[in-house]
PDB file of C-alpha atoms and ligand atoms in Angstrom:
ATOM      1  CA  UNK A   1      16.555  18.399   9.870  1.00  0.00           C
ATOM      2  CA  UNK A   2      14.549  19.657   6.988  1.00  0.00           C
ATOM      3  CA  UNK A   3      11.661  20.968   7.887  1.00  0.00           C
ATOM      4  CA  UNK A   4      10.890  20.836   4.188  1.00  0.00           C
ATOM      5  CA  UNK A   5       9.876  17.208   1.983  1.00  0.00           C
ATOM      6  CA  UNK A   6       9.472  18.571  -1.571  1.00  0.00           C
ATOM      7  CA  UNK A   7       9.498  15.035  -4.235  1.00  0.00           C
ATOM      8  CA  UNK A   8       7.953  14.450  -7.354  1.00  0.00           C
ATOM      9  CA  UNK A   9       7.637  11.368  -8.009  1.00  0.00           C
ATOM     10  CA  UNK A  10       4.136  11.499  -7.392  1.00  0.00           C
ATOM     11  CA  UNK A  11       3.445  12.219 -10.731  1.00  0.00           C
ATOM     12  CA  UNK A  12       4.380  13.755 -13.633  1.00  0.00           C
ATOM     13  CA  UNK A  13       4.045  17.328 -13.445  1.00  0.00           C
ATOM     14  CA  UNK A  14       2.690  17.197  -9.710  1.00  0.00           C
ATOM     15  CA  UNK A  15       5.061  18.306  -6.828  1.00  0.00           C
ATOM     16  CA  UNK A  16       4.137  16.638  -3.485  1.00  0.00           C
ATOM     17  CA  UNK A  17       5.400  19.453  -0.508  1.00  0.00           C
ATOM     18  CA  UNK A  18       5.573  17.339   2.837  1.00  0.00           C
ATOM     19  CA  UNK A  19       5.884  19.608   6.429  1.00  0.00           C
ATOM     20  CA  UNK A  20       8.397  17.961   8.790  1.00  0.00           C
ATOM     21  CA  UNK A  21       8.266  18.933  12.234  1.00  0.00           C
ATOM     22  CA  UNK A  22       5.985  15.392  13.527  1.00  0.00           C
ATOM     23  CA  UNK A  23       6.799  15.686  16.873  1.00  0.00           C
ATOM     24  CA  UNK A  24       5.354  19.627  17.690  1.00  0.00           C
ATOM     25  CA  UNK A  25       2.543  19.015  15.083  1.00  0.00           C
ATOM     26  CA  UNK A  26       4.188  20.968  12.404  1.00  0.00           C
ATOM     27  CA  UNK A  27       3.926  23.713  14.098  1.00  0.00           C
ATOM     28  CA  UNK A  28       5.029  26.759  12.549  1.00  0.00           C
ATOM     29  CA  UNK A  29       8.535  28.052  13.271  1.00  0.00           C
ATOM     30  CA  UNK A  30      10.830  30.638  11.931  1.00  0.00           C
ATOM     31  CA  UNK A  31      12.696  28.042   9.816  1.00  0.00           C
ATOM     32  CA  UNK A  32      10.308  26.294   8.624  1.00  0.00           C
ATOM     33  CA  UNK A  33       8.122  29.139   6.815  1.00  0.00           C
ATOM     34  CA  UNK A  34      11.353  29.958   5.292  1.00  0.00           C
ATOM     35  CA  UNK A  35      11.968  27.108   3.825  1.00  0.00           C
ATOM     36  CA  UNK A  36       8.173  26.200   2.392  1.00  0.00           C
ATOM     37  CA  UNK A  37       8.125  29.717   0.909  1.00  0.00           C
ATOM     38  CA  UNK A  38      11.798  28.993  -0.928  1.00  0.00           C
ATOM     39  CA  UNK A  39      10.433  24.954  -2.072  1.00  0.00           C
ATOM     40  CA  UNK A  40       7.082  26.564  -3.251  1.00  0.00           C
ATOM     41  CA  UNK A  41       9.217  29.708  -5.179  1.00  0.00           C
ATOM     42  CA  UNK A  42      11.797  27.087  -7.328  1.00  0.00           C
ATOM     43  CA  UNK A  43       8.536  24.884  -7.617  1.00  0.00           C
ATOM     44  CA  UNK A  44       6.877  27.560  -9.202  1.00  0.00           C
ATOM     45  CA  UNK A  45       9.946  28.483 -12.244  1.00  0.00           C
ATOM     46  CA  UNK A  46       9.714  24.722 -12.785  1.00  0.00           C
ATOM     47  CA  UNK A  47       8.294  23.845 -15.851  1.00  0.00           C
ATOM     48  CA  UNK A  48       9.076  20.427 -14.837  1.00  0.00           C
ATOM     49  CA  UNK A  49       5.972  21.075 -12.403  1.00  0.00           C
ATOM     50  CA  UNK A  50       2.465  21.982 -12.997  1.00  0.00           C
ATOM     51  CA  UNK A  51       0.488  21.107  -9.351  1.00  0.00           C
ATOM     52  CA  UNK A  52       0.973  21.872  -5.814  1.00  0.00           C
ATOM     53  CA  UNK A  53       0.643  19.211  -3.043  1.00  0.00           C
ATOM     54  CA  UNK A  54       1.036  20.508   0.209  1.00  0.00           C
ATOM     55  CA  UNK A  55       0.804  18.348   3.501  1.00  0.00           C
ATOM     56  CA  UNK A  56       1.562  17.219   6.553  1.00  0.00           C
ATOM     57  CA  UNK A  57       1.099  14.266   8.153  1.00  0.00           C
ATOM     58  CA  UNK A  58      -2.051  12.543   9.238  1.00  0.00           C
ATOM     59  CA  UNK A  59      -2.135  13.597  12.626  1.00  0.00           C
ATOM     60  CA  UNK A  60      -1.209  17.102  12.252  1.00  0.00           C
ATOM     61  CA  UNK A  61      -1.540  19.553   8.947  1.00  0.00           C
ATOM     62  CA  UNK A  62      -0.042  22.701  10.917  1.00  0.00           C
ATOM     63  CA  UNK A  63      -1.382  23.124  14.448  1.00  0.00           C
ATOM     64  CA  UNK A  64      -0.331  26.672  13.925  1.00  0.00           C
ATOM     65  CA  UNK A  65       2.290  28.788  14.770  1.00  0.00           C
ATOM     66  CA  UNK A  66       5.268  27.870  17.166  1.00  0.00           C
ATOM     67  CA  UNK A  67       3.771  29.015  19.512  1.00  0.00           C
ATOM     68  CA  UNK A  68       7.002  28.250  22.197  1.00  0.00           C
ATOM     69  CA  UNK A  69       9.120  31.042  19.778  1.00  0.00           C
ATOM     70  CA  UNK A  70       6.382  33.314  20.309  1.00  0.00           C
ATOM     71  CA  UNK A  71       5.632  33.791  23.490  1.00  0.00           C
ATOM     72  CA  UNK A  72       8.240  35.702  24.774  1.00  0.00           C
ATOM     73  CA  UNK A  73       8.407  38.485  21.834  1.00  0.00           C
ATOM     74  CA  UNK A  74       7.158  41.977  22.239  1.00  0.00           C
ATOM     75  CA  UNK A  75       5.625  43.992  19.030  1.00  0.00           C
ATOM     76  CA  UNK A  76       8.780  44.834  18.195  1.00  0.00           C
ATOM     77  CA  UNK A  77       9.746  42.129  17.714  1.00  0.00           C
ATOM     78  CA  UNK A  78       7.551  40.805  15.987  1.00  0.00           C
ATOM     79  CA  UNK A  79       7.342  43.353  13.489  1.00  0.00           C
ATOM     80  CA  UNK A  80      11.443  43.163  13.006  1.00  0.00           C
ATOM     81  CA  UNK A  81      11.098  39.444  12.645  1.00  0.00           C
ATOM     82  CA  UNK A  82       8.399  40.516   9.969  1.00  0.00           C
ATOM     83  CA  UNK A  83       7.141  37.116   8.646  1.00  0.00           C
ATOM     84  CA  UNK A  84       4.398  38.695   6.175  1.00  0.00           C
ATOM     85  CA  UNK A  85       7.239  38.410   3.774  1.00  0.00           C
ATOM     86  CA  UNK A  86       7.576  34.185   3.689  1.00  0.00           C
ATOM     87  CA  UNK A  87       3.791  34.430   3.733  1.00  0.00           C
ATOM     88  CA  UNK A  88       3.189  36.566   1.006  1.00  0.00           C
ATOM     89  CA  UNK A  89       5.598  34.197  -1.170  1.00  0.00           C
ATOM     90  CA  UNK A  90       3.552  31.512  -0.713  1.00  0.00           C
ATOM     91  CA  UNK A  91       0.693  33.560  -1.096  1.00  0.00           C
ATOM     92  CA  UNK A  92       1.784  34.404  -4.481  1.00  0.00           C
ATOM     93  CA  UNK A  93       2.555  31.314  -5.438  1.00  0.00           C
ATOM     94  CA  UNK A  94       1.100  31.153  -9.542  1.00  0.00           C
ATOM     95  CA  UNK A  95       0.613  28.057  -9.790  1.00  0.00           C
ATOM     96  CA  UNK A  96      -2.035  25.795  -8.497  1.00  0.00           C
ATOM     97  CA  UNK A  97      -2.005  24.354  -5.368  1.00  0.00           C
ATOM     98  CA  UNK A  98      -3.522  21.884  -3.336  1.00  0.00           C
ATOM     99  CA  UNK A  99      -3.782  21.203   0.399  1.00  0.00           C
ATOM    100  CA  UNK A 100      -4.178  17.877   1.585  1.00  0.00           C
ATOM    101  CA  UNK A 101      -4.983  17.922   5.295  1.00  0.00           C
ATOM    102  CA  UNK A 102      -5.555  15.324   7.925  1.00  0.00           C
ATOM    103  CA  UNK A 103      -6.232  15.725  12.022  1.00  0.00           C
ATOM    104  CA  UNK A 104      -5.245  19.436  13.553  1.00  0.00           C
ATOM    105  CA  UNK A 105      -4.763  22.493  11.030  1.00  0.00           C
ATOM    106  CA  UNK A 106      -5.224  25.195  13.264  1.00  0.00           C
ATOM    107  CA  UNK A 107      -4.243  29.439  13.645  1.00  0.00           C
ATOM    108  CA  UNK A 108      -1.576  29.907  11.114  1.00  0.00           C
ATOM    109  CA  UNK A 109      -2.099  26.042  10.305  1.00  0.00           C
ATOM    110  CA  UNK A 110      -5.716  26.890   8.920  1.00  0.00           C
ATOM    111  CA  UNK A 111      -4.738  30.140   7.366  1.00  0.00           C
ATOM    112  CA  UNK A 112      -1.874  27.961   5.075  1.00  0.00           C
ATOM    113  CA  UNK A 113      -4.627  25.076   4.007  1.00  0.00           C
ATOM    114  CA  UNK A 114      -7.028  28.535   2.865  1.00  0.00           C
ATOM    115  CA  UNK A 115      -3.870  30.178   1.469  1.00  0.00           C
ATOM    116  CA  UNK A 116      -3.837  27.186  -0.727  1.00  0.00           C
ATOM    117  CA  UNK A 117      -6.538  27.037  -3.542  1.00  0.00           C
ATOM    118  CA  UNK A 118      -8.315  23.919  -2.822  1.00  0.00           C
ATOM    119  CA  UNK A 119      -8.362  21.369   0.134  1.00  0.00           C
ATOM    120  CA  UNK A 120      -8.181  18.116   0.084  1.00  0.00           C
ATOM    121  CA  UNK A 121      -9.566  16.434   3.793  1.00  0.00           C
ATOM    122  CA  UNK A 122      -9.561  13.376   4.956  1.00  0.00           C
ATOM    123  CA  UNK A 123     -12.527  12.208   7.806  1.00  0.00           C
ATOM    124  CA  UNK A 124      -9.885  13.662  10.644  1.00  0.00           C
ATOM    125  CA  UNK A 125      -9.420  16.674   9.568  1.00  0.00           C
ATOM    126  CA  UNK A 126      -9.815  19.558  12.052  1.00  0.00           C
ATOM    127  CA  UNK A 127     -10.352  23.700  11.278  1.00  0.00           C
ATOM    128  CA  UNK A 128     -10.324  25.585  13.629  1.00  0.00           C
ATOM    129  CA  UNK A 129      -8.191  29.295  14.157  1.00  0.00           C
ATOM    130  CA  UNK A 130      -8.514  29.028  17.893  1.00  0.00           C
ATOM    131  CA  UNK A 131      -5.702  31.751  18.894  1.00  0.00           C
ATOM    132  CA  UNK A 132      -8.101  33.794  21.092  1.00  0.00           C
ATOM    133  CA  UNK A 133      -7.418  30.729  23.492  1.00  0.00           C
ATOM    134  CA  UNK A 134      -4.104  32.093  23.340  1.00  0.00           C
ATOM    135  CA  UNK A 135      -4.552  35.513  23.824  1.00  0.00           C
ATOM    136  CA  UNK A 136      -4.492  36.860  20.735  1.00  0.00           C
ATOM    137  CA  UNK A 137      -5.808  36.661  16.975  1.00  0.00           C
ATOM    138  CA  UNK A 138      -5.264  35.244  13.478  1.00  0.00           C
ATOM    139  CA  UNK A 139      -2.290  37.346  12.141  1.00  0.00           C
ATOM    140  CA  UNK A 140      -2.044  35.656   9.095  1.00  0.00           C
ATOM    141  CA  UNK A 141      -5.435  36.201   6.975  1.00  0.00           C
ATOM    142  CA  UNK A 142      -7.992  34.035   9.056  1.00  0.00           C
ATOM    143  CA  UNK A 143     -10.071  36.392   9.897  1.00  0.00           C
ATOM    144  CA  UNK A 144     -10.503  37.645   5.923  1.00  0.00           C
ATOM    145  CA  UNK A 145     -10.410  34.528   4.064  1.00  0.00           C
ATOM    146  CA  UNK A 146     -12.653  32.297   6.954  1.00  0.00           C
ATOM    147  CA  UNK A 147     -15.271  34.730   7.133  1.00  0.00           C
ATOM    148  CA  UNK A 148     -15.011  34.763   2.730  1.00  0.00           C
ATOM    149  CA  UNK A 149     -15.153  30.716   2.521  1.00  0.00           C
ATOM    150  CA  UNK A 150     -18.200  30.029   5.488  1.00  0.00           C
ATOM    151  CA  UNK A 151     -19.136  33.222   6.276  1.00  0.00           C
ATOM    152  CA  UNK A 152     -19.351  36.188   8.933  1.00  0.00           C
ATOM    153  CA  UNK A 153     -21.719  34.122  11.522  1.00  0.00           C
ATOM    154  CA  UNK A 154     -20.147  30.558  11.697  1.00  0.00           C
ATOM    155  CA  UNK A 155     -16.360  32.863  10.734  1.00  0.00           C
ATOM    156  CA  UNK A 156     -16.747  34.787  13.823  1.00  0.00           C
ATOM    157  CA  UNK A 157     -17.768  32.098  16.315  1.00  0.00           C
ATOM    158  CA  UNK A 158     -14.572  29.971  15.521  1.00  0.00           C
ATOM    159  CA  UNK A 159     -12.415  33.028  15.813  1.00  0.00           C
ATOM    160  CA  UNK A 160     -14.426  34.456  19.217  1.00  0.00           C
ATOM    161  CA  UNK A 161     -14.258  30.531  20.820  1.00  0.00           C
ATOM    162  CA  UNK A 162     -11.681  29.203  19.387  1.00  0.00           C
ATOM    163  CA  UNK A 163     -13.939  26.163  18.823  1.00  0.00           C
ATOM    164  CA  UNK A 164     -12.989  23.462  16.218  1.00  0.00           C
ATOM    165  CA  UNK A 165     -14.793  22.305  12.523  1.00  0.00           C
ATOM    166  CA  UNK A 166     -15.135  18.502  11.413  1.00  0.00           C
ATOM    167  CA  UNK A 167     -14.007  17.922   8.233  1.00  0.00           C
ATOM    168  CA  UNK A 168     -17.310  16.739   7.957  1.00  0.00           C
ATOM    169  CA  UNK A 169     -18.836  20.502   8.757  1.00  0.00           C
ATOM    170  CA  UNK A 170     -15.969  22.614   7.100  1.00  0.00           C
ATOM    171  CA  UNK A 171     -17.066  20.456   3.536  1.00  0.00           C
ATOM    172  CA  UNK A 172     -20.807  21.671   4.757  1.00  0.00           C
ATOM    173  CA  UNK A 173     -19.600  25.267   5.214  1.00  0.00           C
ATOM    174  CA  UNK A 174     -17.496  25.235   1.935  1.00  0.00           C
ATOM    175  CA  UNK A 175     -14.262  25.457   3.112  1.00  0.00           C
ATOM    176  CA  UNK A 176     -12.889  21.943   1.857  1.00  0.00           C
ATOM    177  CA  UNK A 177     -13.137  20.497  -2.070  1.00  0.00           C
ATOM    178  CA  UNK A 178     -13.596  17.612  -0.703  1.00  0.00           C
ATOM    179  CA  UNK A 179     -13.758  14.534   2.315  1.00  0.00           C
ATOM    180  CA  UNK A 180     -12.156  11.061   1.807  1.00  0.00           C
ATOM    181  CA  UNK A 181     -11.302   8.451   4.260  1.00  0.00           C
ATOM    182  CA  UNK A 182      -7.974   9.318   5.912  1.00  0.00           C
ATOM    183  CA  UNK A 183      -6.120   6.418   4.037  1.00  0.00           C
ATOM    184  CA  UNK A 184      -6.855   8.058   0.649  1.00  0.00           C
ATOM    185  CA  UNK A 185      -6.392  12.142   1.737  1.00  0.00           C
ATOM    186  CA  UNK A 186      -3.212  12.203  -0.149  1.00  0.00           C
ATOM    187  CA  UNK A 187      -3.712  10.170  -3.462  1.00  0.00           C
ATOM    188  CA  UNK A 188      -6.839  11.448  -3.830  1.00  0.00           C
ATOM    189  CA  UNK A 189      -5.068  15.430  -3.817  1.00  0.00           C
ATOM    190  CA  UNK A 190      -2.539  13.800  -6.110  1.00  0.00           C
ATOM    191  CA  UNK A 191      -5.571  12.345  -7.844  1.00  0.00           C
ATOM    192  CA  UNK A 192      -6.858  16.545  -8.072  1.00  0.00           C
ATOM    193  CA  UNK A 193      -3.631  17.569  -9.225  1.00  0.00           C
ATOM    194  CA  UNK A 194      -2.985  15.438 -12.019  1.00  0.00           C
ATOM    195  CA  UNK A 195      -6.452  16.556 -13.714  1.00  0.00           C
ATOM    196  CA  UNK A 196      -5.276  20.065 -13.369  1.00  0.00           C
ATOM    197  CA  UNK A 197      -1.823  19.554 -14.907  1.00  0.00           C
ATOM    198  CA  UNK A 198      -2.744  18.528 -17.645  1.00  0.00           C
ATOM    199  CA  UNK A 199      -5.033  21.545 -18.785  1.00  0.00           C
ATOM    200  CA  UNK A 200      -2.721  24.155 -19.996  1.00  0.00           C
ATOM    201  CA  UNK A 201      -0.335  25.826 -17.752  1.00  0.00           C
ATOM    202  CA  UNK A 202      -0.594  29.380 -18.388  1.00  0.00           C
ATOM    203  CA  UNK A 203      -4.394  29.398 -18.600  1.00  0.00           C
ATOM    204  CA  UNK A 204      -4.553  27.904 -15.690  1.00  0.00           C
ATOM    205  CA  UNK A 205      -2.725  30.404 -14.399  1.00  0.00           C
ATOM    206  CA  UNK A 206      -4.478  33.296 -15.353  1.00  0.00           C
ATOM    207  CA  UNK A 207      -7.579  31.917 -13.864  1.00  0.00           C
ATOM    208  CA  UNK A 208      -6.405  30.926 -10.752  1.00  0.00           C
ATOM    209  CA  UNK A 209      -4.602  34.838 -10.935  1.00  0.00           C
ATOM    210  CA  UNK A 210      -8.904  35.244 -11.841  1.00  0.00           C
ATOM    211  CA  UNK A 211     -10.492  33.436  -9.625  1.00  0.00           C
ATOM    212  CA  UNK A 212      -8.223  35.101  -6.638  1.00  0.00           C
ATOM    213  CA  UNK A 213      -8.964  38.454  -7.275  1.00  0.00           C
ATOM    214  CA  UNK A 214     -12.827  37.789  -6.299  1.00  0.00           C
ATOM    215  CA  UNK A 215     -11.666  37.624  -3.381  1.00  0.00           C
ATOM    216  CA  UNK A 216      -9.177  40.878  -3.718  1.00  0.00           C
ATOM    217  CA  UNK A 217     -11.635  43.252  -4.994  1.00  0.00           C
ATOM    218  CA  UNK A 218     -15.139  44.707  -5.487  1.00  0.00           C
ATOM    219  CA  UNK A 219     -16.911  43.114  -8.838  1.00  0.00           C
ATOM    220  CA  UNK A 220     -16.182  45.586 -11.713  1.00  0.00           C
ATOM    221  CA  UNK A 221     -12.728  45.793 -11.514  1.00  0.00           C
ATOM    222  CA  UNK A 222     -12.603  41.278 -10.520  1.00  0.00           C
ATOM    223  CA  UNK A 223     -15.016  40.886 -14.082  1.00  0.00           C
ATOM    224  CA  UNK A 224     -12.362  43.731 -15.668  1.00  0.00           C
ATOM    225  CA  UNK A 225      -9.380  41.574 -14.246  1.00  0.00           C
ATOM    226  CA  UNK A 226     -10.448  38.255 -15.286  1.00  0.00           C
ATOM    227  CA  UNK A 227     -11.302  40.008 -19.041  1.00  0.00           C
ATOM    228  CA  UNK A 228      -7.981  41.405 -19.456  1.00  0.00           C
ATOM    229  CA  UNK A 229      -6.723  37.911 -17.996  1.00  0.00           C
ATOM    230  CA  UNK A 230      -8.555  35.466 -20.592  1.00  0.00           C
ATOM    231  CA  UNK A 231      -7.721  38.328 -23.494  1.00  0.00           C
ATOM    232  CA  UNK A 232      -3.416  37.532 -22.129  1.00  0.00           C
ATOM    233  CA  UNK A 233      -4.265  33.685 -23.133  1.00  0.00           C
ATOM    234  CA  UNK A 234      -4.568  34.429 -26.372  1.00  0.00           C
ATOM    235  CA  UNK A 235      -0.957  34.946 -26.854  1.00  0.00           C
ATOM    236  CA  UNK A 236       0.070  32.225 -25.821  1.00  0.00           C
ATOM    237  CA  UNK A 237       1.392  28.884 -27.794  1.00  0.00           C
ATOM    238  CA  UNK A 238      -0.899  26.195 -25.694  1.00  0.00           C
ATOM    239  CA  UNK A 239      -4.544  28.633 -26.320  1.00  0.00           C
ATOM    240  CA  UNK A 240      -3.654  27.703 -30.175  1.00  0.00           C
ATOM    241  CA  UNK A 241      -3.016  23.683 -29.467  1.00  0.00           C
ATOM    242  CA  UNK A 242      -5.814  23.648 -27.072  1.00  0.00           C
ATOM    243  CA  UNK A 243      -8.847  24.423 -29.795  1.00  0.00           C
ATOM    244  CA  UNK A 244      -6.870  22.582 -32.684  1.00  0.00           C
ATOM    245  CA  UNK A 245      -6.985  19.344 -30.521  1.00  0.00           C
ATOM    246  CA  UNK A 246     -10.377  20.184 -29.869  1.00  0.00           C
ATOM    247  CA  UNK A 247     -11.262  20.602 -33.143  1.00  0.00           C
ATOM    248  CA  UNK A 248      -8.735  18.123 -34.512  1.00  0.00           C
ATOM    249  CA  UNK A 249     -11.095  15.544 -31.861  1.00  0.00           C
ATOM    250  CA  UNK A 250      -7.500  14.416 -30.601  1.00  0.00           C
ATOM    251  CA  UNK A 251      -5.724  15.317 -27.299  1.00  0.00           C
ATOM    252  CA  UNK A 252      -4.640  18.269 -26.180  1.00  0.00           C
ATOM    253  CA  UNK A 253      -0.296  18.142 -26.210  1.00  0.00           C
ATOM    254  CA  UNK A 254       0.051  21.717 -24.010  1.00  0.00           C
ATOM    255  CA  UNK A 255       4.206  22.515 -23.331  1.00  0.00           C
ATOM    256  CA  UNK A 256       3.011  25.772 -21.389  1.00  0.00           C
ATOM    257  CA  UNK A 257       4.296  27.953 -23.950  1.00  0.00           C
TER     258      UNK A 257
HETATM  259  N1  LIG B 301       3.526  25.796  18.812  1.00  0.00           N
HETATM  260  C1  LIG B 301       3.893  24.795  19.617  1.00  0.00           C
HETATM  261  N2  LIG B 301       3.997  23.665  19.689  1.00  0.00           N
HETATM  262  C2  LIG B 301       2.688  23.577  19.576  1.00  0.00           C
HETATM  263  C3  LIG B 301       1.534  23.844  19.218  1.00  0.00           C
HETATM  264  C4  LIG B 301       2.435  25.539  18.274  1.00  0.00           C
HETATM  265  N3  LIG B 301       1.231  25.286  18.226  1.00  0.00           N
HETATM  266  N4  LIG B 301       1.355  23.227  18.469  1.00  0.00           N
HETATM  267  C5  LIG B 301       1.498  21.482  19.500  1.00  0.00           C
HETATM  268  N5  LIG B 301       2.302  21.946  19.812  1.00  0.00           N
HETATM  269  C6  LIG B 301       3.433  20.750  20.560  1.00  0.00           C
HETATM  270  C7  LIG B 301       2.467  20.548  21.793  1.00  0.00           C
HETATM  271  O1  LIG B 301       3.354  21.707  22.854  1.00  0.00           O
HETATM  272  C8  LIG B 301       3.190  19.683  22.553  1.00  0.00           C
HETATM  273  O2  LIG B 301       4.954  19.519  22.472  1.00  0.00           O
HETATM  274  P1  LIG B 301       5.530  18.829  23.562  1.00  0.00           P
HETATM  275  O3  LIG B 301       5.173  19.581  24.674  1.00  0.00           O
HETATM  276  O4  LIG B 301       5.290  17.127  23.113  1.00  0.00           O
HETATM  277  O5  LIG B 301       7.304  18.867  23.525  1.00  0.00           O
HETATM  278  C9  LIG B 301       3.206  18.808  20.783  1.00  0.00           C
HETATM  279  O6  LIG B 301       3.135  19.874  19.406  1.00  0.00           O
HETATM  280  C10 LIG B 301       2.300  17.530  20.343  1.00  0.00           C
HETATM  281  O7  LIG B 301       0.827  18.751  21.388  1.00  0.00           O
HETATM  282  P2  LIG B 301       0.172  18.656  22.567  1.00  0.00           P
HETATM  283  O8  LIG B 301       0.003  17.254  23.403  1.00  0.00           O
HETATM  284  O9  LIG B 301      -0.704  19.318  23.041  1.00  0.00           O
HETATM  285  O10 LIG B 301      -0.654  17.488  22.192  1.00  0.00           O
HETATM  286  P3  LIG B 301      -2.718  17.162  22.145  1.00  0.00           P
HETATM  287  O11 LIG B 301      -2.966  15.962  20.796  1.00  0.00           O
HETATM  288  O12 LIG B 301      -2.827  16.777  23.377  1.00  0.00           O
HETATM  289  O13 LIG B 301      -3.273  18.647  21.874  1.00  0.00           O
HETATM  290  C11 LIG B 301      -3.795  20.447  20.482  1.00  0.00           C
HETATM  291  C12 LIG B 301      -3.577  19.036  20.069  1.00  0.00           C
HETATM  292  C13 LIG B 301      -4.104  20.862  18.670  1.00  0.00           C
HETATM  293  C14 LIG B 301      -5.045  20.355  19.890  1.00  0.00           C
HETATM  294  C15 LIG B 301      -2.774  21.165  21.293  1.00  0.00           C
HETATM  295  O14 LIG B 301      -1.445  21.126  20.685  1.00  0.00           O
HETATM  296  C16 LIG B 301      -3.594  23.154  20.526  1.00  0.00           C
HETATM  297  O15 LIG B 301      -3.655  23.545  20.606  1.00  0.00           O
HETATM  298  N6  LIG B 301      -2.424  23.305  19.632  1.00  0.00           N
HETATM  299  C17 LIG B 301      -1.842  24.433  19.905  1.00  0.00           C
HETATM  300  C18 LIG B 301      -2.720  25.046  18.733  1.00  0.00           C
HETATM  301  C19 LIG B 301      -3.060  26.503  18.779  1.00  0.00           C
HETATM  302  O16 LIG B 301      -3.376  27.169  19.440  1.00  0.00           O
HETATM  303  N7  LIG B 301      -2.382  27.404  17.066  1.00  0.00           N
HETATM  304  C20 LIG B 301      -2.560  28.480  17.072  1.00  0.00           C
HETATM  305  C21 LIG B 301      -1.754  29.156  17.389  1.00  0.00           C
HETATM  306  S1  LIG B 301      -0.880  31.186  16.576  1.00  0.00           S
HETATM  307  C22 LIG B 301       1.200  35.545  11.302  1.00  0.00           C
HETATM  308  C23 LIG B 301       1.545  34.069  11.200  1.00  0.00           C
HETATM  309  C24 LIG B 301       0.804  33.054  11.113  1.00  0.00           C
HETATM  310  C25 LIG B 301      -0.287  33.488  12.989  1.00  0.00           C
HETATM  311  C26 LIG B 301       0.478  34.366  12.854  1.00  0.00           C
HETATM  312  C27 LIG B 301       0.772  36.006  12.343  1.00  0.00           C
HETATM  313  N8  LIG B 301       2.314  36.943   9.997  1.00  0.00           N
HETATM  314  C28 LIG B 301       2.102  36.863   8.908  1.00  0.00           C
HETATM  315  C29 LIG B 301       2.237  38.078  11.289  1.00  0.00           C
HETATM  316  C30 LIG B 301      -0.574  32.286  13.351  1.00  0.00           C
HETATM  317  C31 LIG B 301      -0.540  32.264  14.565  1.00  0.00           C
HETATM  318  C32 LIG B 301      -1.358  30.962  15.276  1.00  0.00           C
HETATM  319  O17 LIG B 301      -1.167  29.464  14.049  1.00  0.00           O
END
C-alpha cells in the first residue's frame, strides 16, 4: 500500500500530496515519513511544481507518530532509527508548502503542519501536542514552533496538558492562516497555492528561506540573511522579467530561471 499519494492535476504548478493511512488517522509510521520525504524531494526538483499542498482527509490530517510502532522502543532504538533525516528533508523543502488540515493534527501531525509554511484549516480541525498524555514530549519541533507561533503561555498549557486547540482558537492565536467550512479547505489551499505559483519561483524560494530564517536566528543575522537573498534575486531572469512587465503594464511570464 502506498501511504503517500501525489497528484499534480489540481492546477498547473500546484502539487497535492495526500497522507493515506485513513484507518489509523494517518499516524506517521516510518514508511509514510520516508515516502513523504521522498515525494517532497522529487517535487522540489520538478520545474512544473511551484507550490506543494500536504493534506490528509476530512477526519485527520495526522494523529501523530505511530504509537504502536514506537511503544516498545528503547532510547537507543530511537537514536539508531534516527527519524530526523526524514523530518529534516521536509524542513529543507525549498518550495512553498501549504498544509490543508481537517480533523486531527496532533503530536507529529501538528508538528508536520507547523513545518509547512502556511496552514489552511477546516472548521473541524483540532491542533495539539498530546505527547505528555503518553509519557513523552514533542520531539519534532513542537516545543519550538508552537511557542513561536502562539506564544509561551498558551504553548506551555498545550504541551503540559495535552489539550487541543479548535480551528477557531488556532486562528485567534495566529497558528493558521484561514479557517473555512470543511467542504472548502482543500479548494482554499489549492487557491492559495495557485496564487503563489503565479509569482516568480526563485523569489518565492528566497523569500521563504528568509522568513524561516527569522525563526532560527537573531534579528541582526536574520536581516543580513534577508538582504543577501534580496540581492541574489537580481541574478534571476525572473527579476528582470517581473520588473520589465510592471513597467510595460503587462502580466509577467515567469520561467523559474
Ligand atoms: N498512532 C497509532 N495509531 C493511532 C494513532 C497514533 N498516533 N492515533 C490513532 N490511531 C489509531 C487508533 O489506535 C485506532 O486504531 P484501531 O484501534 O481501530 O486499530 C484508529 O487510529 C482510530 O483511533 P481512535 O479509535 O482512537 O479514534 P477516536 O476518534 O476515538 O480518537 C484521537 C481520536 C486522535 C483523539 C485518538 O486516536 C488519539 O488520542 N490518538 C493519539 C494521539 C497522540 O497521542 N498523538 C501523539 C503521538 S506521539 C520525532 C518525530 C515525531 C514525533 C516525535 C519525535 N523525531 C523526528 C525524533 C512525534 C511523536 C508523536 O506524535
